[in-house]
């Protein structure tokens, strides 16, 4: 009997332990393209704040403001109908803001729906800023939404600017196979998701005819202030912005070429 002991196979080196903070595990490490989207969206917020509040220049984005204000007021209308209220009057104006006069319904629910609706719409457009196919789909919502307020608008400059933004939207379909639409949608996403900021700024700097929702909350709940409600809603919208940014980073990681290929199946350009 041979007493030689067979050599053991080499032991594999231990795998590096993964910690919960490892970005490869939690999957929220942005690609280089996604980092650009993040920085551009923050820059857009600064630009929009300036354009929304600087006299004369603010006129240039009137059609985009009407789109944003229109969806905000539509959210109030839907909540009013769902809670049994009756719509008496709707105002959508780029200079004096929007207002929905309601009789009956549940006031707290109706008022809350405004900023909530703006946030949801903004989040959808924000995600479209991460993906060409999503941007193509959301561009149809934008195209229709830009035209609808013209039913109430009589200002010739605003009407001309609306057709300019529609032409710009069509042009973006043919830039980089629809890639340009991502930035248009991202801009609208930032404008809508931070509507509470622009609404409160209008109140503060221009004392617009139609009060901000923050002021209306202070009137609805005596003992509170408009600043308190503005802080609550701005924090809410910042949290949504951060949450959907993380969602975009984690779920929409296709390379640019892969996005073009995916989007080419839907109205290729």
Coordinates of C-alpha atoms in Angstrom, one line a residue:
X1 CA 0.0 0.0 0.0
X2 CA 1.4 3.3 -1.1
X3 CA 1.5 5.8 1.7
X4 CA 1.9 8.8 -0.5
X5 CA -0.8 11.5 0.1
X6 CA -2.4 13.0 -3.0
X7 CA -1.8 16.7 -3.1
X8 CA -4.8 18.9 -2.4
X9 CA -6.1 21.2 -5.1
X10 CA -5.2 24.9 -4.5
X11 CA -7.6 26.8 -2.4
X12 CA -9.2 29.7 -4.3
X13 CA -8.5 33.1 -2.8
X14 CA -11.4 34.5 -0.9
X15 CA -13.8 36.8 -2.8
X16 CA -13.8 40.4 -1.6
X17 CA -16.7 41.0 0.8
X18 CA -19.4 43.3 -0.5
X19 CA -20.6 46.0 1.8
X20 CA -24.0 47.7 1.6
X21 CA -22.2 50.9 0.6
X22 CA -20.6 49.3 -2.4
X23 CA -21.9 51.2 -5.5
X24 CA -21.7 48.1 -7.6
X25 CA -24.1 46.4 -5.3
X26 CA -26.7 49.1 -4.9
X27 CA -26.4 50.0 -8.6
X28 CA -26.7 53.8 -8.4
X29 CA -23.3 54.7 -9.9
X30 CA -24.1 57.1 -12.8
X31 CA -22.6 56.6 -16.2
X32 CA -20.7 59.5 -17.7
X33 CA -23.7 60.4 -19.8
X34 CA -26.0 60.4 -16.7
X35 CA -23.6 62.7 -14.8
X36 CA -24.0 65.2 -17.7
X37 CA -27.8 64.9 -17.3
X38 CA -27.6 65.6 -13.6
X39 CA -25.4 68.7 -14.0
X40 CA -27.6 70.0 -16.9
X41 CA -30.8 69.6 -14.9
X42 CA -29.4 71.6 -12.0
X43 CA -28.2 74.3 -14.4
X44 CA -31.6 74.3 -16.0
X45 CA -33.2 75.0 -12.6
X46 CA -31.0 78.1 -12.2
X47 CA -31.8 79.3 -15.8
X48 CA -35.6 78.7 -15.3
X49 CA -35.6 80.6 -12.0
X50 CA -33.9 83.6 -13.8
X51 CA -36.2 83.5 -16.8
X52 CA -39.3 83.1 -14.6
X53 CA -38.5 86.1 -12.5
X54 CA -36.6 88.6 -14.6
X55 CA -38.9 91.2 -16.2
X56 CA -39.1 91.3 -20.0
X57 CA -37.0 88.1 -20.3
X58 CA -39.8 86.1 -18.5
X59 CA -42.0 86.8 -21.5
X60 CA -39.8 84.6 -23.7
X61 CA -40.9 81.4 -21.8
X62 CA -44.7 82.3 -21.7
X63 CA -45.8 79.2 -23.7
X64 CA -43.8 76.9 -21.4
X65 CA -45.2 78.7 -18.4
X66 CA -48.7 78.2 -19.7
X67 CA -48.0 74.5 -20.2
X68 CA -46.8 74.3 -16.6
X69 CA -49.6 76.4 -15.1
X70 CA -52.1 74.5 -17.2
X71 CA -51.2 71.1 -15.9
X72 CA -51.2 72.5 -12.3
X73 CA -54.7 73.9 -12.7
X74 CA -55.8 70.7 -14.4
X75 CA -54.8 68.8 -11.3
X76 CA -57.0 71.1 -9.2
X77 CA -59.9 70.5 -11.6
X78 CA -59.6 66.7 -11.5
X79 CA -59.4 66.7 -7.7
X80 CA -62.5 69.0 -7.5
X81 CA -64.5 66.7 -9.8
X82 CA -63.4 63.6 -7.9
X83 CA -64.4 65.1 -4.6
X84 CA -67.8 66.3 -5.8
X85 CA -67.0 69.9 -6.4
X86 CA -68.3 72.2 -9.2
X87 CA -65.9 74.2 -11.3
X88 CA -67.0 77.8 -11.5
X89 CA -64.0 79.4 -13.3
X90 CA -60.5 78.6 -14.5
X91 CA -57.8 81.1 -15.2
X92 CA -54.5 80.4 -16.9
X93 CA -52.3 83.4 -17.5
X94 CA -48.4 83.6 -17.7
X95 CA -48.4 87.0 -15.9
X96 CA -51.0 86.6 -13.2
X97 CA -50.7 82.9 -12.7
X98 CA -53.5 80.3 -12.6
X99 CA -56.6 79.9 -10.5
X100 CA -59.4 77.4 -10.3
X101 CA -62.5 78.6 -8.5
X102 CA -64.5 75.7 -7.1
X103 CA -67.7 75.3 -5.2
X104 CA -68.0 72.4 -2.9
X105 CA -65.7 69.4 -2.9
X106 CA -62.9 68.7 -0.3
X107 CA -60.8 71.9 -0.1
X108 CA -57.7 70.3 1.4
X109 CA -57.7 67.5 -1.2
X110 CA -58.3 70.0 -4.1
X111 CA -55.5 72.3 -2.9
X112 CA -53.0 69.6 -2.3
X113 CA -53.6 68.2 -5.8
X114 CA -52.0 71.2 -7.5
X115 CA -48.4 70.9 -6.5
X116 CA -48.7 67.1 -6.4
X117 CA -49.9 67.0 -10.0
X118 CA -47.1 69.4 -11.1
X119 CA -44.6 67.1 -9.3
X120 CA -45.9 64.0 -11.0
X121 CA -45.9 65.6 -14.5
X122 CA -42.5 67.0 -13.9
X123 CA -41.2 63.6 -12.8
X124 CA -42.4 61.9 -16.0
X125 CA -40.7 64.6 -18.2
X126 CA -37.6 64.3 -16.0
X127 CA -37.3 60.5 -16.7
X128 CA -37.8 61.3 -20.4
X129 CA -34.6 63.3 -20.1
X130 CA -32.7 60.1 -19.5
X131 CA -34.0 58.1 -22.5
X132 CA -34.6 58.9 -26.1
X133 CA -37.6 56.6 -26.6
X134 CA -39.3 58.0 -23.5
X135 CA -38.6 61.6 -24.7
X136 CA -40.2 60.8 -28.1
X137 CA -43.4 59.6 -26.3
X138 CA -43.5 62.5 -23.9
X139 CA -42.9 65.0 -26.7
X140 CA -46.5 64.3 -28.0
X141 CA -47.8 65.3 -24.5
X142 CA -45.8 68.5 -24.8
X143 CA -46.9 69.2 -28.3
X144 CA -50.6 69.0 -27.4
X145 CA -50.1 70.7 -24.0
X146 CA -48.5 73.7 -25.7
X147 CA -51.4 74.2 -28.0
X148 CA -54.3 73.8 -25.6
X149 CA -53.8 77.0 -23.7
X150 CA -54.1 79.0 -26.9
X151 CA -57.9 78.6 -26.5
X152 CA -57.7 81.1 -23.6
X153 CA -54.7 83.2 -24.9
X154 CA -55.2 86.5 -26.8
X155 CA -51.6 87.9 -26.5
X156 CA -50.1 87.9 -29.9
X157 CA -46.5 87.5 -28.7
X158 CA -47.4 84.5 -26.6
X159 CA -49.2 82.9 -29.6
X160 CA -46.1 83.5 -31.9
X161 CA -43.8 82.1 -29.2
X162 CA -46.0 79.0 -28.9
X163 CA -45.5 78.2 -32.6
X164 CA -41.8 78.8 -32.2
X165 CA -41.6 76.3 -29.4
X166 CA -43.7 73.8 -31.4
X167 CA -41.3 74.3 -34.3
X168 CA -38.4 73.8 -31.9
X169 CA -39.9 70.6 -30.7
X170 CA -40.3 69.3 -34.3
X171 CA -36.7 70.2 -35.0
X172 CA -35.4 68.2 -32.1
X173 CA -37.0 65.1 -33.6
X174 CA -34.3 65.3 -36.3
X175 CA -31.4 66.2 -34.1
X176 CA -29.3 63.2 -33.2
X177 CA -32.1 60.8 -34.2
X178 CA -34.4 62.3 -31.6
X179 CA -31.7 62.7 -29.0
X180 CA -32.4 66.5 -28.8
X181 CA -35.8 65.7 -27.4
X182 CA -34.2 64.5 -24.2
X183 CA -33.0 68.0 -23.3
X184 CA -36.3 69.6 -24.2
X185 CA -38.2 67.1 -22.0
X186 CA -35.6 67.5 -19.2
X187 CA -36.1 71.3 -19.3
X188 CA -39.9 70.8 -19.0
X189 CA -39.4 68.2 -16.2
X190 CA -37.4 70.7 -14.1
X191 CA -39.9 73.5 -14.8
X192 CA -42.8 71.4 -13.6
X193 CA -41.3 69.4 -10.8
X194 CA -40.1 72.7 -9.1
X195 CA -43.3 74.6 -9.8
X196 CA -43.7 75.4 -6.1
X197 CA -40.6 77.5 -6.2
X198 CA -41.7 79.5 -9.3
X199 CA -45.2 79.9 -7.8
X200 CA -43.9 81.3 -4.5
X201 CA -41.3 83.5 -6.3
X202 CA -44.1 85.1 -8.3
X203 CA -45.9 85.8 -5.1
X204 CA -42.8 87.4 -3.5
X205 CA -41.4 89.4 -6.4
X206 CA -44.4 90.3 -8.5
X207 CA -47.4 90.1 -6.1
X208 CA -49.4 88.4 -8.8
X209 CA -53.2 88.6 -8.8
X210 CA -53.7 84.9 -8.2
X211 CA -52.1 83.8 -5.0
X212 CA -49.7 80.9 -4.8
X213 CA -51.0 77.6 -3.4
X214 CA -48.7 78.2 -0.4
X215 CA -50.7 81.4 0.4
X216 CA -54.0 79.5 -0.2
X217 CA -52.9 76.8 2.3
X218 CA -52.2 79.5 4.9
X219 CA -55.7 80.9 4.4
X220 CA -57.3 77.4 4.5
X221 CA -55.4 76.5 7.7
X222 CA -55.4 79.6 10.0
X223 CA -52.4 79.8 12.3
X224 CA -50.0 78.7 9.6
X225 CA -48.0 80.9 7.3
X226 CA -47.3 80.8 3.5
X227 CA -43.6 80.4 4.3
X228 CA -44.3 77.3 6.3
X229 CA -46.3 75.7 3.4
X230 CA -43.8 76.9 0.8
X231 CA -41.0 75.1 2.8
X232 CA -43.1 71.9 3.0
X233 CA -43.8 71.8 -0.7
X234 CA -40.4 72.8 -1.9
X235 CA -38.9 70.0 0.3
X236 CA -41.5 67.6 -1.1
X237 CA -40.5 68.5 -4.7
X238 CA -36.8 68.4 -4.0
X239 CA -37.2 64.9 -2.6
X240 CA -39.1 63.8 -5.7
X241 CA -36.4 65.3 -7.9
X242 CA -33.8 63.3 -6.0
X243 CA -35.8 60.1 -6.0
X244 CA -36.5 60.2 -9.8
X245 CA -32.9 61.1 -10.5
X246 CA -31.9 57.9 -8.7
X247 CA -34.6 56.0 -10.6
X248 CA -33.2 57.3 -13.8
X249 CA -29.6 56.4 -12.9
X250 CA -30.6 52.9 -11.8
X251 CA -33.1 51.9 -14.5
X252 CA -32.1 53.9 -17.6
X253 CA -28.4 53.0 -18.2
X254 CA -28.5 52.3 -21.9
X255 CA -25.6 53.8 -23.9
X256 CA -26.4 56.5 -26.4
X257 CA -26.1 54.1 -29.3
X258 CA -28.4 51.6 -27.6
X259 CA -31.0 54.4 -27.0
X260 CA -30.9 55.4 -30.6
X261 CA -31.4 51.7 -31.7
X262 CA -34.3 51.3 -29.2
X263 CA -35.9 54.6 -30.2
X264 CA -35.6 53.8 -34.0
X265 CA -38.5 51.4 -33.6
X266 CA -40.8 54.3 -32.8
X267 CA -41.2 56.9 -35.6
X268 CA -37.5 56.7 -36.7
X269 CA -35.8 59.9 -37.9

